[in-house]
Coordinates of C-alpha atoms in Angstrom, one line a residue:
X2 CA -77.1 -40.6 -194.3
X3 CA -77.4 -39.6 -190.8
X4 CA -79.7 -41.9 -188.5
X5 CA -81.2 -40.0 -185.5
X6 CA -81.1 -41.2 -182.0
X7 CA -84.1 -42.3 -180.4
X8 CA -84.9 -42.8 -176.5
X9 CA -85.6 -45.6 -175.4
X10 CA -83.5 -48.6 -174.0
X11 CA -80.1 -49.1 -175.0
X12 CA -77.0 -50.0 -173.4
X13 CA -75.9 -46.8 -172.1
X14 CA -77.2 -45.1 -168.7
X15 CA -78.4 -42.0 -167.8
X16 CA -77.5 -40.4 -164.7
X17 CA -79.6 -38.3 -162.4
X18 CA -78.3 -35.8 -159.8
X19 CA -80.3 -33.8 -157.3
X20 CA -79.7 -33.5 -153.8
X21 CA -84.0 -33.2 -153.3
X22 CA -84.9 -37.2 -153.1
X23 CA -88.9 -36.5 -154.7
X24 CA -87.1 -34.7 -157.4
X25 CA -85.0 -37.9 -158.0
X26 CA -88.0 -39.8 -157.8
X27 CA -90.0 -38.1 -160.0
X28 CA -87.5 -37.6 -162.7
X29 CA -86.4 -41.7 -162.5
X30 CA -90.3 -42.1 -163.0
X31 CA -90.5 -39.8 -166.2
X32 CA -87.6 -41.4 -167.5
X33 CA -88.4 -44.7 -166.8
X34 CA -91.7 -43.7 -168.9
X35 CA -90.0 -43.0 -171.7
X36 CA -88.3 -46.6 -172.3
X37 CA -84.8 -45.7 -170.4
X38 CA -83.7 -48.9 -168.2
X39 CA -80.1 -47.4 -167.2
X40 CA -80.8 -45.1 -165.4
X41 CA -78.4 -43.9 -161.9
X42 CA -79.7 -41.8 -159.6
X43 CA -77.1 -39.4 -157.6
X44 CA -77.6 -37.1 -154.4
X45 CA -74.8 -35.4 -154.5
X46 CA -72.6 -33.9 -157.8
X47 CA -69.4 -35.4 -155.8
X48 CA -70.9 -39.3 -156.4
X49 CA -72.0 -38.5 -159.7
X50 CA -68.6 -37.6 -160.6
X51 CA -66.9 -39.7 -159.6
X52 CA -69.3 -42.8 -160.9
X53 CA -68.9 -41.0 -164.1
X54 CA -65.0 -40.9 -163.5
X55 CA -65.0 -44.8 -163.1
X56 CA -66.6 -45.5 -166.6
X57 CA -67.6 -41.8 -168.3
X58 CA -68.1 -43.9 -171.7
X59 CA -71.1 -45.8 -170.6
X60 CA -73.0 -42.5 -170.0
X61 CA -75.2 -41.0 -172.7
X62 CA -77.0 -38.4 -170.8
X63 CA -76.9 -36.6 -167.2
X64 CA -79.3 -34.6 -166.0
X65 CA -78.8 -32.0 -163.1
X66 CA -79.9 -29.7 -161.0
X67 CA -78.4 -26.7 -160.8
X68 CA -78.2 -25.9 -156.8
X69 CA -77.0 -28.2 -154.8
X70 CA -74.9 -28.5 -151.2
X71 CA -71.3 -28.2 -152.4
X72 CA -70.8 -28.9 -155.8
X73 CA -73.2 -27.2 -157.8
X74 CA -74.7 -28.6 -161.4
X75 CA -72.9 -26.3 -163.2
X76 CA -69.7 -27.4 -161.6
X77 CA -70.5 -30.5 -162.3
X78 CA -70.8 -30.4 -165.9
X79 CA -68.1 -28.3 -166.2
X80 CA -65.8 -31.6 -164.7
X81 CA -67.6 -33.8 -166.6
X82 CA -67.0 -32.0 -169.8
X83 CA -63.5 -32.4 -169.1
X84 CA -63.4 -35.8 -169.1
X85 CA -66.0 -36.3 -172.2
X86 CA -66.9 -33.5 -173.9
X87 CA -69.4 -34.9 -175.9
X88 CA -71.9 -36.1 -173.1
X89 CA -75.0 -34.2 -173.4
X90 CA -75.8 -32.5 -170.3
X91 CA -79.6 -31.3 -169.3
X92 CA -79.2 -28.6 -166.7
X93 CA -82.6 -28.0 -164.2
X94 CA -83.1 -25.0 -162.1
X95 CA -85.4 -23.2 -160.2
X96 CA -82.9 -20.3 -160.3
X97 CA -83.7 -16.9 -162.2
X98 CA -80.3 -16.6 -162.6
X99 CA -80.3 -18.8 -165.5
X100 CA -82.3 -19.1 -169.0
X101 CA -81.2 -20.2 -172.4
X102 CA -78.7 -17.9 -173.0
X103 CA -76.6 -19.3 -170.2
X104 CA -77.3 -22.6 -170.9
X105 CA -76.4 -22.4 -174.1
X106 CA -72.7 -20.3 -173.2
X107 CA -72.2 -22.9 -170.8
X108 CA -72.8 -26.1 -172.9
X109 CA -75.2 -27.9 -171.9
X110 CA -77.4 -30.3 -174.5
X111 CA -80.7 -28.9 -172.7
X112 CA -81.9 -26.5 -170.1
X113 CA -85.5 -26.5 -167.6
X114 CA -86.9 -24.0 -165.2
X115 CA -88.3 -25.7 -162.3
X116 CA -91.2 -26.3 -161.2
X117 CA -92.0 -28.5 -164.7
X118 CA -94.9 -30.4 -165.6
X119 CA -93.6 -34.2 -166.6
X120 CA -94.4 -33.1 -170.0
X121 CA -91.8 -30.9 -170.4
X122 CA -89.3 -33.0 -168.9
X123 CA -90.2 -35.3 -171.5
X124 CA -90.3 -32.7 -174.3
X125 CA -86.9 -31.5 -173.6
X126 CA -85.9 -35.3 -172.6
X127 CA -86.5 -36.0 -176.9
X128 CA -85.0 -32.8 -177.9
X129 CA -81.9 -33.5 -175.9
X130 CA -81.5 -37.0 -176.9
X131 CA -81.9 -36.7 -180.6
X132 CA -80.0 -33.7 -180.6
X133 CA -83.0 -31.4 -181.6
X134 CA -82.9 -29.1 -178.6
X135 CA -83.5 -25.5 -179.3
X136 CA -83.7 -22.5 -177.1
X137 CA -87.6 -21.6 -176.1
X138 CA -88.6 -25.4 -175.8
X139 CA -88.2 -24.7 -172.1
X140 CA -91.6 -22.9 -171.7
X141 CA -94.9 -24.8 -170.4

């Protein structure tokens, strides 16, 4: 019988990465909302990796924007991938040079277009974390 993932608090963190402080702060707030205590929030995709580096295992989701200074999220999740290829990744952009379709050939658990009401987040946020995520859940 398979028993489905709720969020909520558990023992595992949730990382954050965006190099655009409100957008940390925001997204730490929407999360927090939902029940999630562990939650790490990264500037820069080079800290986030390498936190994740230190103890990848204690991760259960990241969620990152896509264009950042140096590292982009797509980068990112590509390196983190590497090191645990069954962390689910949500990937946020403002970009029009990415939709489901990408998303999807590239991996990730989840995908949002920015700007997004917190609703969404949170929509996506469930889908992602109990593995229901489908293509077109990124709309409103």
């Amino acid at each position: 019988m398979k028993t489905e993932k709720s969020i909520g608090p558990g023992d595992k963190r949730w990382m954050l990465v965006d190099d655009d402080e409100g957008a940390l702060i925001f997204m730490r707030t929407v999360v927090s909302k939902l029940g999630v205590a562990n939650i790490e929030c990264f500037a820069s995709a080079e800290d986030a990796l390498a936190a994740f580096k230190a103890a990848p295992e204690s991760y259960e989701l990241v969620i990152t924007d896509f264009q950042m200074p140096g590292m982009d999220g797509v980068e990112l999740s590509r390196r983190l991938y590497a090191i645990a290829p069954k962390i689910k990744i949500l990937l946020m952009t403002g970009s029009h040079l990415f939709n489901d379709e990408v998303a999807a050939r590239e991996g990730f658990s989840g995908f949002l277009k920015k700007p997004f009401h917190p609703t969404a987040l949170q929509r996506v946020l469930e889908a992602v974390a109990t593995g229901k995520f489908s293509p077109g859940q990124t709309e409103k």
